Amino acid sequence: MKLEDKKRVLREMVVHRRFEERCYQAYIERKIGGFLHLYPGQEACCNGVMEAARPGYDYVITGYRDHVHAIKCGSDPREVMAELYGKETGSSKGRGGSMHIFDVKHRFMGGYALVGGPFPLAAGIAKGIQMKGGDEIAICFLGDAANNQGTFHETMNMAALYKLPVLFVCENNLYGIGTAIERSTAVVHQHKRVCGYDMEAAETDGQDIEKVYEAAKTAINHVRSGKGPYFLELLTYRYRGHSMSDSRGYRSREEEEMWKQRDPIFILRDRLIAEKAMTMADYEAMEKEVDNYIENEVIKFAEESPEPKAEELEKYVFADRESQMPWITGKAA
Amino acid sequence: MAEIMYWEALQRAHDEEMARDPLVICMGEDIGVAGGTYKATKGLYEKYGPLRVIDTPISENSYTGLGIGASFLGVRPIIELMSVNFAWLAMDQMFNSAAKVRYMSGGQLTAPCVFRSAGGAAHQLGAQHSARMEKVFMGIAGLRVVTPSNPRQAYGLLKSAVRSDDPVYINEHELMYNMKGDVPDGEYFHPLEGSEVTRSGTDVTLFGYNISVHWNLKAAEILDKQYGISAEVVDLYSLSPLDREGIRKSVSKTHRAVVVGEEEAPVGVCAEVISIINEECFFELDAAPVRVNSALVPQPYNHTLEKAAIPNAEDVVAAVLKLFGRG
C-alpha cells in the first residue's frame, strides 16, 4: 500500500471505530432500536479488501454487521446514522434499520439478516454482471458461522460451476453468535471448506490491513480476470458481543485482551509512527478531529432529521403503481 | 385465436419474452437440456443457450436466491420451482429477499423476478408431492400471487409477470398442463389484479381459482340442469391482492357465496374471501357464506383415500343445496 493511502485508511478506520462506538452509546440512550451488531476489531478486513477493490464500482453485499461496509463503499456516515435512528433521511429511509443498510448508488447492495442469505444473492449479482458484460465484480462479506448454512455449499457449487465473478470474503471472528467455532464447525480453517468445489482460496491475518490488502489484490485479480470465484478467509476478532444483548460469557477476558494487543488500527498506526510518517500527537489530534466530526455532523444530522410519515407506511412495498398499470390492468401499450 | 395446451401457452410466453429482451432468463431444475418437467421451457435451451436457460443443481433456495440477486441488476429471471413442495426450500429467499428488499431498502432495490411452480394433488403423488401452498404465498407483503386456470391466463399472466417490476409468484397445477384452451394469436397481457366472471348467474356465486374454477363450472351446470339454481362462477386468478370489488359486486348480485379451493380449510384463500365478503357486503347476504376444501391430512397415496381428501363438483353442488335448505 502507498503511504498516502495508509494514512487515509488509518483515518477511515478511526471513523469506522468511533462511528460504531457512538452507536453503542446511542443504543444505551435508546436512540437506536432493534438489534445492533458492531464491527470494532474487524476494521482491517473490510478496509483491506475494499482498498484492493473499486469501492462504488464493484458490488458489495453483506450480513447484518453492515454499517462499516456501506460507509467504505461510499455511503455518507450521516445517512447511515440517520438510518439507525429510523429517520426519513436514512440510507433506507428509516425502513431498514441497522441490519438493512442499502446504498445502491454506491453499489452497496445491502445488509441482510438471515445468516448465509447473501451468498446466493452475491452469486446472482455476479450473474447479472456476467450477462451485462462489465468488468465489475461482486464481493460478499460474511462471517464464519454463515458457512454452516446450506446456502454456503449450494452457492459455492453454483459460483464455481458457472464461473461467476464473485469474491467471497469470510471474516472469521471465531464465534457464531455465542458459540465458538470449534464447538460448531468440524473444520476451523474456513478456506479449506471450498476445496470441495475446486475453488481458489486463501487465508490471511485479518488484523493487519497490509496483509489483507495483498491477499485481496491476488483474489480480486483472479476474479476480475474472468477466472471464476475466489474465497478469502481473514482471521479476525470482534471486541463486542454478537449484538447488544450479549454479555460475552462464552469467552474469557484474557482472550479478548490478547486480541486487543493485535488491534488493526494500532498495528497500522504504530507502523506509520515507526516509518516516521506521523507522530502519536498527530494520531491523537486526528482522533479528536474524528470525534468532533461524528458528534457535530453525524449525530447532529441523525438527531435533527425528520421521522418518516405514518401515512407513508405502505410506500415501497410494491413498485410505483402508476408505472406498473399496463401489467396490473393488462392494458399494455 | 388458436387452441393450445396450458404448457404450450407458458412456453410461448417464455419464448416471446426471451426473444424481446436479452435480460430475460429462465432457470430451474431440468428446464434446459431436458426441456422442462412440464415442457414449459421446451426448445428454449437450443434457441437461447446455457447462459440464459440455466439448468440448476437441485438447490432450490440458492438458485432462487441467485435469480433474485441477478434481478437486482435488471436481469428478469423466470425461476421454475419444479413442484411447489420444493418451493418450501426456497421460501427463505423468496420471502426474506425478493419480497422485502424493496421495502427495507427504502425503494432503492427491487426484485423483478417471476417464480413459477406446480402445486396441487395429481395422481397418487403422495404426501410430499401434492401440496397446496398458495395460502402461504398470499400472506407475504411485497409478493404478487397469481394462479392461471386456463391457457389464456397462463400465457397472459406470465407475460405480465415478466414485465412487472414486482416479484410475482405464479401458482400452476400439476393436472392442468395438458388442458386445452383458446389463446389470442397476438401478444396478450393478462391483468395481474382483478377477477373474471367465467359464467354469469343470479342465485349464488361460486368463487374459485385455478383447478377449482373447473369444479365450479361443472357444479354450475348440474345446479342449472338438475335443480334450477343459477350459479355465477368467479375466477380469482389474482390471490394477492384479492379482488375486493369483484367479490363485492358478485355477492351483491347473487346474495349467496360458496368459496371453493383445493387447499385445506384452516387458514387460506377461502377464509380470506369470506372475510372480504363479511367486510364488504355482509348486509347483502341471504345466507352465511361457506367454503369447500380438502381434508386436513397429509395427502394419502391410496387412490380411494386421495379421492376422499380432495373436493369435487358434487361437493360444491351439495354445499349450494345446503345453502338453499335443500341439502
XYZ file of C-alpha atoms in Angstrom:
660
model
C 0.000 0.000 0.000
C 1.170 3.520 -0.722
C 1.989 5.737 2.220
C -0.721 8.316 1.498
C -3.279 5.521 1.172
C -2.228 4.066 4.513
C -2.632 7.460 6.173
C -6.026 7.980 4.593
C -7.193 4.488 5.545
C -5.991 4.936 9.114
C -8.312 7.893 9.468
C -11.135 5.957 7.799
C -10.678 3.109 10.242
C -10.796 5.543 13.137
C -14.038 6.955 11.713
C -15.394 3.418 11.494
C -14.365 2.606 15.063
C -15.728 5.851 16.518
C -18.927 5.567 14.487
C -19.588 2.132 15.958
C -18.684 3.148 19.484
C -21.011 6.127 19.215
C -23.768 3.736 18.039
C -23.261 1.784 21.251
C -23.813 4.915 23.290
C -26.877 5.917 21.244
C -28.303 2.449 21.749
C -27.880 2.712 25.508
C -29.647 6.089 25.285
C -32.424 4.276 23.362
C -31.941 6.485 20.322
C -31.252 3.346 18.268
C -33.671 0.415 18.476
C -33.791 -3.173 17.340
C -30.706 -5.310 17.114
C -27.311 -3.709 16.755
C -24.194 -5.595 15.613
C -20.956 -3.670 15.893
C -17.705 -4.000 13.967
C -14.812 -2.867 16.231
C -11.880 -5.239 15.953
C -12.597 -6.251 12.359
C -11.878 -2.946 10.565
C -8.859 -4.175 8.622
C -10.982 -6.825 6.877
C -13.418 -4.537 5.106
C -10.869 -1.768 4.595
C -8.097 -4.021 3.310
C -10.321 -5.792 0.796
C -12.002 -2.637 -0.440
C -8.662 -0.841 -0.848
C -7.790 -3.568 -3.342
C -11.214 -3.366 -4.978
C -13.030 -0.448 -6.561
C -15.495 0.955 -3.995
C -18.613 2.354 -5.647
C -17.892 0.339 -8.787
C -17.699 -3.241 -7.551
C -20.879 -4.559 -5.974
C -20.763 -5.312 -2.251
C -23.230 -7.314 -0.184
C -23.048 -8.434 3.424
C -24.913 -9.564 6.513
C -26.287 -7.561 9.401
C -22.926 -6.198 10.679
C -23.068 -3.784 7.801
C -22.551 -0.140 8.757
C -18.845 -0.006 8.011
C -19.149 -1.856 4.704
C -21.697 0.696 3.495
C -19.525 3.627 4.558
C -16.485 2.082 2.893
C -18.434 1.765 -0.373
C -19.133 5.481 -0.267
C -22.194 5.949 1.934
C -22.400 9.183 3.859
C -21.957 8.231 7.541
C -24.650 10.771 8.365
C -27.192 8.821 6.322
C -26.131 5.532 7.902
C -26.536 7.009 11.387
C -29.885 8.533 10.393
C -30.985 5.058 9.322
C -30.060 3.695 12.742
C -32.133 6.499 14.232
C -35.010 5.408 11.950
C -35.164 8.733 10.144
C -36.530 9.598 6.697
C -33.062 10.839 5.705
C -31.544 7.427 6.475
C -29.916 5.248 3.828
C -33.081 3.144 3.593
C -35.433 5.995 4.557
C -35.825 4.581 8.042
C -37.481 1.408 6.725
C -34.465 -0.849 7.064
C -32.605 -0.186 10.294
C -29.162 -1.289 11.399
C -29.292 -4.688 9.717
C -30.595 -3.357 6.395
C -28.390 -0.524 5.237
C -28.621 -0.120 1.444
C -26.892 2.381 -0.822
C -27.391 1.265 -4.367
C -25.877 4.383 -5.949
C -22.600 3.328 -4.349
C -23.307 -0.288 -5.284
C -23.700 -1.314 -1.696
C -26.414 -3.910 -2.282
C -27.430 -4.289 1.286
C -27.196 -5.831 4.643
C -29.304 -8.947 5.148
C -30.265 -10.535 8.413
C -30.657 -14.224 7.606
C -27.280 -15.839 8.234
C -25.967 -17.098 4.888
C -28.731 -15.354 2.925
C -26.389 -13.110 0.921
C -24.348 -15.994 -0.564
C -26.746 -16.744 -3.427
C -27.641 -13.068 -3.853
C -23.940 -12.295 -4.384
C -23.682 -15.078 -6.942
C -26.776 -13.638 -8.621
C -25.255 -10.161 -8.750
C -22.217 -11.793 -10.378
C -24.556 -13.500 -12.826
C -26.015 -10.087 -13.652
C -22.522 -8.714 -14.252
C -21.741 -11.709 -16.453
C -24.879 -11.123 -18.518
C -24.256 -7.404 -18.896
C -20.627 -7.948 -19.805
C -18.974 -5.455 -17.407
C -15.702 -5.900 -15.514
C -17.175 -5.249 -12.083
C -17.036 -7.996 -9.514
C -19.377 -8.961 -6.687
C -17.902 -9.051 -3.198
C -19.710 -10.902 -0.443
C -18.567 -10.263 3.141
C -19.882 -12.748 5.693
C -18.810 -14.297 8.961
C -17.509 -17.792 9.547
C -20.777 -19.061 11.009
C -22.601 -18.364 7.729
C -20.590 -21.211 6.254
C -22.668 -23.714 8.182
C -25.756 -22.809 6.195
C -26.850 -24.812 3.188
C -26.672 -21.664 1.074
C -22.878 -21.663 1.540
C -22.399 -25.047 -0.097
C -25.129 -24.582 -2.663
C -23.722 -21.237 -3.724
C -20.059 -22.298 -3.788
C -21.098 -25.094 -6.105
C -23.002 -22.812 -8.470
C -20.444 -19.993 -8.392
C -17.709 -22.435 -9.393
C -19.917 -24.273 -11.884
C -20.994 -21.082 -13.679
C -17.569 -19.404 -13.197
C -19.124 -16.301 -11.709
C -17.116 -13.125 -10.936
C -17.632 -13.198 -7.188
C -15.233 -12.866 -4.265
C -16.368 -14.417 -1.007
C -14.679 -12.797 1.976
C -15.016 -14.806 5.165
C -14.401 -12.638 8.205
C -13.619 -15.439 10.623
C -14.101 -13.856 14.045
C -14.153 -17.256 15.748
C -17.704 -17.069 17.099
C -21.129 -17.702 15.617
C -23.257 -15.557 17.908
C -22.043 -17.045 21.204
C -20.728 -20.419 20.080
C -17.014 -20.854 19.497
C -16.137 -22.056 16.024
C -14.513 -25.287 17.230
C -17.758 -26.134 19.021
C -19.939 -25.626 15.918
C -17.735 -26.428 12.969
C -15.795 -29.553 12.098
C -13.244 -27.609 10.044
C -11.998 -24.461 11.773
C -9.980 -23.111 8.835
C -12.758 -21.986 6.566
C -10.791 -21.649 3.335
C -10.282 -25.419 3.358
C -14.008 -25.943 3.035
C -14.255 -24.704 -0.558
C -11.723 -27.163 -1.969
C -14.721 -29.466 -2.434
C -15.859 -27.046 -5.115
C -12.449 -26.691 -6.732
C -12.415 -23.012 -5.840
C -9.299 -20.882 -5.380
C -8.915 -19.878 -1.751
C -6.504 -18.317 0.723
C -6.263 -17.416 4.388
C -4.532 -14.446 5.963
C -4.218 -12.339 9.094
C -7.296 -10.142 9.199
C -5.809 -7.710 11.744
C -3.008 -6.422 9.533
C -4.500 -4.310 6.760
C -1.441 -4.625 4.539
C -1.658 -8.398 4.604
C -5.382 -8.218 3.876
C -4.724 -5.803 1.036
C -2.097 -8.034 -0.577
C -4.238 -11.169 -0.304
C -7.267 -9.299 -1.618
C -5.298 -7.963 -4.575
C -4.452 -11.513 -5.638
C -8.038 -12.598 -5.098
C -9.554 -9.682 -6.988
C -7.154 -10.051 -9.923
C -8.249 -13.652 -10.171
C -11.951 -12.801 -10.132
C -11.780 -9.739 -12.352
C -9.756 -11.508 -14.998
C -12.579 -13.994 -15.544
C -11.074 -16.990 -13.772
C -14.137 -17.501 -11.624
C -14.882 -17.140 -7.911
C -12.393 -16.883 -5.059
C -12.715 -17.464 -1.326
C -10.633 -15.342 1.043
C -10.580 -16.115 4.751
C -9.486 -13.376 7.157
C -8.698 -14.266 10.761
C -10.136 -11.583 12.985
C -11.993 -10.872 16.208
C -14.967 -8.767 17.246
C -14.457 -6.944 20.503
C -18.084 -6.559 21.379
C -20.700 -9.232 21.710
C -22.612 -10.575 18.742
C -25.265 -7.923 19.353
C -26.153 -5.688 22.238
C -27.759 -8.301 24.481
C -24.590 -10.380 24.546
C -22.543 -10.292 27.767
C -19.732 -12.424 26.269
C -19.956 -15.114 28.931
C -18.765 -17.681 26.437
C -15.188 -16.392 26.251
C -12.511 -15.158 28.640
C -11.394 -11.586 29.219
C -7.827 -12.846 28.736
C -8.653 -13.975 25.228
C -10.213 -10.600 24.457
C -7.163 -8.817 25.842
C -4.865 -10.947 23.719
C -6.730 -9.925 20.567
C -6.758 -6.270 21.562
C -2.967 -6.431 21.537
C -3.355 -7.002 17.818
C -5.744 -4.159 17.177
C -5.947 -3.392 13.448
C -5.911 0.369 13.965
C -2.958 0.281 16.362
C -0.995 -2.053 14.096
C -1.262 0.436 11.243
C -0.780 3.486 13.484
C 2.366 2.090 15.077
C 3.739 1.166 11.680
C 3.191 4.694 10.389
C 4.809 6.129 13.501
C 7.772 3.741 13.103
C 8.082 4.830 9.480
C 8.051 8.423 10.769
C 5.032 9.188 8.607
C 3.217 10.522 11.661
C 3.632 11.090 15.388
C 1.490 9.962 18.280
C 0.430 13.587 18.680
C -0.749 13.614 15.045
C -2.759 10.476 15.729
C -4.334 11.867 18.867
C -5.241 15.081 17.068
C -6.815 13.050 14.299
C -8.854 11.040 16.805
C -10.121 14.252 18.298
C -10.995 15.645 14.884
C -12.899 12.429 14.086
C -14.792 12.585 17.375
C -15.846 16.133 16.588
C -16.964 15.087 13.130
C -19.026 12.179 14.473
C -20.635 14.347 17.128
C -21.160 17.598 15.263
C -22.060 16.252 11.870
C -23.092 12.610 12.005
C -25.037 12.531 15.276
C -26.381 16.024 14.781
C -27.733 15.130 11.351
C -29.415 11.995 12.697
C -30.864 13.799 15.703
C -32.263 16.674 13.660
C -33.667 14.657 10.753
C -37.415 14.110 10.427
C -39.213 10.832 11.067
C -40.980 9.074 8.182
C -44.661 9.967 7.980
C -47.154 7.390 9.261
C -49.303 7.966 6.175
C -46.408 6.682 4.070
C -46.402 3.320 5.872
C -47.131 1.332 2.714
C -44.818 3.240 0.402
C -42.110 0.935 -1.078
C -43.993 -2.356 -0.577
C -44.561 -2.549 -4.325
C -43.150 -0.682 -7.298
C -44.766 2.672 -8.027
C -48.306 1.735 -9.035
C -48.681 4.245 -11.866
C -45.631 2.852 -13.663
C -46.975 -0.687 -13.371
C -50.502 -0.041 -14.640
C -50.025 -1.744 -18.045
C -49.364 -5.050 -16.279
C -51.752 -4.530 -13.383
C -54.638 -3.844 -15.769
C -53.408 -5.895 -18.728
C -53.755 -2.829 -20.941
C -50.212 -2.867 -22.213
C -49.337 -0.408 -24.936
C -57.285 -17.353 -31.670
C -55.741 -20.795 -31.507
C -56.465 -23.669 -29.194
C -53.264 -24.721 -27.456
C -52.310 -26.528 -24.305
C -51.511 -24.852 -20.992
C -47.835 -25.866 -21.210
C -47.627 -24.557 -24.769
C -49.068 -21.247 -23.616
C -46.370 -20.990 -20.947
C -43.679 -21.963 -23.421
C -44.861 -19.335 -25.878
C -44.798 -16.619 -23.210
C -41.241 -17.604 -22.208
C -40.117 -17.632 -25.813
C -41.649 -14.263 -26.735
C -40.255 -12.509 -23.665
C -36.783 -14.004 -24.143
C -36.780 -13.033 -27.820
C -37.742 -9.461 -26.908
C -35.342 -8.802 -24.041
C -31.849 -10.330 -23.730
C -32.007 -9.805 -19.970
C -34.920 -12.233 -19.596
C -33.531 -15.584 -18.480
C -35.055 -18.758 -17.146
C -33.650 -21.150 -14.609
C -34.584 -24.261 -12.687
C -34.156 -27.985 -12.455
C -34.206 -29.827 -15.790
C -35.530 -26.822 -17.694
C -32.774 -26.657 -20.299
C -31.363 -29.736 -21.988
C -34.239 -31.843 -20.664
C -36.823 -29.256 -21.832
C -38.669 -28.907 -18.522
C -40.629 -31.425 -16.497
C -43.894 -29.926 -17.750
C -42.384 -28.714 -21.050
C -42.910 -25.037 -20.210
C -39.363 -24.289 -21.420
C -39.209 -26.768 -24.293
C -36.799 -25.779 -27.071
C -35.513 -22.669 -25.287
C -32.093 -24.096 -24.419
C -31.411 -24.789 -28.078
C -32.577 -21.303 -29.017
C -31.057 -19.134 -26.268
C -28.148 -21.181 -24.928
C -26.898 -22.102 -21.457
C -26.215 -18.556 -20.259
C -29.911 -17.685 -20.485
C -31.552 -21.074 -19.983
C -29.894 -22.345 -16.869
C -30.074 -25.928 -15.701
C -29.567 -25.542 -11.968
C -28.385 -28.031 -9.403
C -31.072 -29.320 -7.043
C -30.505 -26.448 -4.611
C -33.843 -24.660 -4.578
C -33.145 -21.951 -2.021
C -29.823 -20.927 -3.515
C -30.702 -20.965 -7.186
C -33.775 -18.911 -6.301
C -31.506 -16.504 -4.415
C -29.150 -16.415 -7.378
C -32.018 -15.384 -9.643
C -33.072 -12.716 -7.158
C -29.526 -11.333 -6.952
C -29.357 -11.146 -10.745
C -32.665 -9.292 -10.780
C -31.083 -6.550 -8.622
C -29.042 -5.659 -11.722
C -32.036 -5.598 -14.049
C -31.994 -9.222 -15.166
C -35.536 -10.636 -15.372
C -35.361 -14.251 -14.263
C -38.237 -16.694 -14.649
C -37.464 -19.186 -11.925
C -39.149 -22.564 -12.148
C -39.545 -24.500 -8.929
C -40.493 -27.851 -10.389
C -43.009 -28.627 -7.674
C -44.487 -26.282 -5.123
C -43.451 -28.804 -2.498
C -39.835 -27.912 -3.274
C -40.663 -24.217 -3.029
C -40.767 -24.658 0.760
C -36.989 -24.797 0.482
C -36.853 -21.574 -1.497
C -39.215 -19.586 0.686
C -36.377 -18.019 2.641
C -35.033 -16.301 -0.454
C -38.448 -15.586 -1.958
C -39.839 -14.041 1.210
C -36.809 -12.645 3.013
C -35.011 -11.331 -0.052
C -37.304 -10.817 -3.061
C -40.477 -9.728 -1.284
C -38.845 -7.474 1.305
C -35.894 -5.894 -0.450
C -37.804 -3.004 -1.938
C -39.267 -2.000 1.401
C -36.204 -2.488 3.542
C -34.039 -0.569 1.075
C -36.465 2.361 1.058
C -37.290 1.755 -2.609
C -33.683 1.542 -3.858
C -33.664 -2.093 -4.920
C -36.369 -4.162 -6.470
C -36.507 -7.837 -7.419
C -38.424 -8.191 -10.689
C -38.455 -11.982 -10.578
C -41.069 -14.475 -11.644
C -41.392 -17.665 -9.608
C -43.396 -20.499 -11.146
C -44.311 -23.795 -9.627
C -46.770 -26.635 -10.000
C -48.883 -27.420 -6.990
C -51.913 -29.484 -6.058
C -52.758 -33.135 -5.903
C -52.314 -35.053 -9.135
C -52.438 -38.823 -9.416
C -51.254 -40.538 -6.252
C -48.139 -38.442 -5.813
C -48.341 -38.831 -2.048
C -47.783 -36.529 0.877
C -44.646 -34.737 -0.282
C -45.631 -34.033 -3.892
C -49.219 -32.830 -3.560
C -49.120 -29.629 -1.513
C -51.300 -26.577 -1.967
C -49.307 -23.652 -0.667
C -50.930 -20.578 -2.181
C -52.181 -19.727 1.312
C -48.590 -19.168 2.427
C -47.527 -17.034 -0.521
C -50.585 -14.784 -0.431
C -49.777 -13.642 3.097
C -46.396 -12.168 2.215
C -46.156 -8.396 1.776
C -44.340 -7.383 -1.384
C -45.141 -10.510 -3.384
C -47.851 -10.730 -6.031
C -49.593 -14.095 -6.374
C -51.495 -15.185 -9.475
C -52.885 -18.547 -10.474
C -53.958 -19.281 -14.040
C -56.970 -21.542 -14.596
C -56.621 -21.859 -18.381
C -54.049 -21.482 -21.198
C -55.051 -17.888 -21.976
C -54.380 -16.836 -18.394
C -51.197 -18.931 -18.231
C -49.819 -17.123 -21.273
C -51.014 -13.627 -20.394
C -50.167 -13.757 -16.703
C -46.615 -14.931 -17.364
C -46.166 -12.133 -19.918
C -47.376 -9.506 -17.454
C -45.379 -11.034 -14.600
C -42.136 -10.808 -16.575
C -42.782 -7.149 -17.372
C -43.838 -6.188 -13.853
C -41.221 -4.642 -11.574
C -42.654 -6.530 -8.604
C -41.808 -10.143 -7.763
C -44.648 -12.405 -8.881
C -45.377 -15.966 -7.834
C -47.347 -17.980 -10.401
C -49.148 -20.949 -8.921
C -49.792 -23.587 -11.581
C -51.371 -27.044 -11.218
C -49.920 -30.478 -11.925
C -53.128 -31.644 -13.602
C -53.577 -28.695 -15.927
C -50.530 -28.654 -18.213
C -52.302 -30.625 -20.930
C -55.544 -28.684 -20.681
C -56.515 -27.046 -23.973
C -57.925 -23.571 -24.438
C -58.027 -20.572 -26.737
C -55.134 -18.145 -26.606
C -55.079 -14.941 -28.697
C -52.753 -15.108 -31.692
C -51.363 -11.662 -30.973
C -49.493 -10.573 -27.880
C -51.772 -10.574 -24.835
C -51.149 -9.305 -21.317
C -53.463 -10.604 -18.670
C -54.068 -8.184 -15.782
C -52.155 -9.104 -12.634
C -55.034 -7.867 -10.495
C -58.777 -8.487 -10.629
C -61.043 -11.472 -11.213
C -63.137 -12.843 -14.070
C -66.783 -13.848 -14.195
C -66.453 -17.159 -16.039
C -70.172 -17.896 -16.001
C -72.868 -15.407 -15.167
C -75.640 -16.333 -12.716
C -78.151 -14.835 -10.304
C -78.723 -17.135 -7.309
C -75.327 -17.986 -5.830
C -71.666 -17.166 -6.512
C -69.139 -19.982 -6.711
C -65.733 -18.458 -6.059
C -62.727 -20.494 -7.152
C -59.219 -20.259 -8.547
C -57.031 -22.476 -10.651
C -58.445 -26.034 -10.766
C -61.450 -25.290 -8.559
C -62.844 -22.966 -11.256
C -63.390 -26.130 -13.297
C -65.157 -27.935 -10.457
C -67.342 -24.860 -10.073
C -68.216 -24.734 -13.778
C -69.258 -28.371 -13.640
C -71.254 -27.753 -10.456
C -72.983 -24.734 -12.049
C -74.032 -26.939 -14.938
C -75.510 -29.551 -12.583
C -77.219 -26.881 -10.455
C -78.800 -25.347 -13.523
C -79.918 -28.596 -15.196
C -80.997 -30.588 -12.167
C -82.026 -28.015 -9.573
C -82.911 -24.846 -11.449
C -80.336 -22.835 -9.497
C -78.432 -20.174 -11.442
C -74.830 -20.096 -10.230
C -72.279 -17.434 -11.098
C -68.691 -18.676 -11.362
C -65.977 -16.176 -10.421
C -62.321 -16.934 -11.197
C -59.997 -15.356 -8.631
C -56.847 -15.578 -10.729
C -55.172 -12.960 -8.518
C -54.731 -14.234 -4.974
C -52.624 -11.315 -3.833
C -54.145 -8.841 -3.972
C -57.625 -10.401 -3.946
C -60.232 -8.502 -5.961
C -62.382 -6.985 -3.200
C -64.515 -5.065 -5.684
C -65.163 -8.122 -7.879
C -66.114 -10.185 -4.827
C -68.457 -7.466 -3.547
C -70.084 -6.989 -6.940
C -70.916 -10.633 -7.452
C -72.205 -11.263 -3.917
C -74.294 -8.098 -4.087
C -75.959 -9.611 -7.133
C -76.434 -13.243 -6.009
C -76.578 -12.752 -2.201
C -75.056 -16.173 -1.573
C -71.476 -17.433 -1.764
C -69.645 -20.730 -1.780
C -65.853 -20.462 -1.846
C -64.024 -23.451 -3.276
C -60.339 -24.287 -3.143
C -58.182 -27.381 -3.226
C -56.340 -26.062 -0.180
C -57.046 -27.469 3.268
C -59.619 -25.478 5.233
C -57.908 -23.799 8.161
C -56.209 -20.567 7.061
C -56.259 -19.766 3.403
C -57.694 -18.247 0.278
C -61.245 -19.324 1.098
C -61.157 -17.966 4.644
C -59.804 -14.698 3.266
C -62.527 -14.419 0.627
C -65.211 -14.998 3.255
C -63.643 -12.284 5.406
C -63.799 -9.912 2.458
C -67.457 -10.803 1.912
C -68.153 -10.028 5.570
C -66.281 -6.747 5.394
C -67.641 -5.583 2.035
C -71.206 -6.852 1.744
C -72.445 -8.559 4.906
C -75.899 -6.989 4.662
C -76.308 -8.228 1.091
C -76.145 -11.844 2.268
C -79.176 -14.127 2.366
C -77.146 -16.968 3.881
C -73.825 -17.367 5.655
C -71.032 -17.954 3.117
C -69.413 -21.395 3.232
C -66.245 -22.964 1.928
C -65.436 -26.276 0.284
C -61.889 -27.515 0.812
C -59.634 -30.548 1.037
C -59.389 -32.563 4.213
C -56.625 -31.594 6.621
C -54.498 -34.702 6.082
C -51.096 -35.262 4.513
C -52.139 -36.282 1.006
C -52.649 -40.064 1.022
C -51.175 -42.314 -1.656
C -54.092 -44.729 -1.905
C -56.437 -43.812 -4.739
C -59.666 -44.105 -2.729
C -58.255 -42.092 0.151
C -56.827 -39.498 -2.216
C -60.210 -39.006 -3.842
C -61.826 -38.682 -0.442
C -59.375 -35.947 0.550
C -59.987 -33.658 -2.454
C -63.288 -31.878 -3.142
C -65.118 -32.176 -6.462
C -68.117 -30.714 -8.309
C -70.551 -32.897 -6.351
C -69.256 -31.477 -3.084
C -69.816 -27.974 -4.447
C -73.363 -28.868 -5.502
C -74.053 -30.317 -2.031
C -72.775 -27.147 -0.367
C -75.004 -24.982 -2.569
C -78.091 -27.123 -1.921
C -77.449 -26.836 1.803
C -77.349 -23.037 1.457
C -80.802 -23.198 -0.089
C -82.081 -25.529 2.619
C -82.370 -28.352 0.108
C -79.390 -30.437 1.214
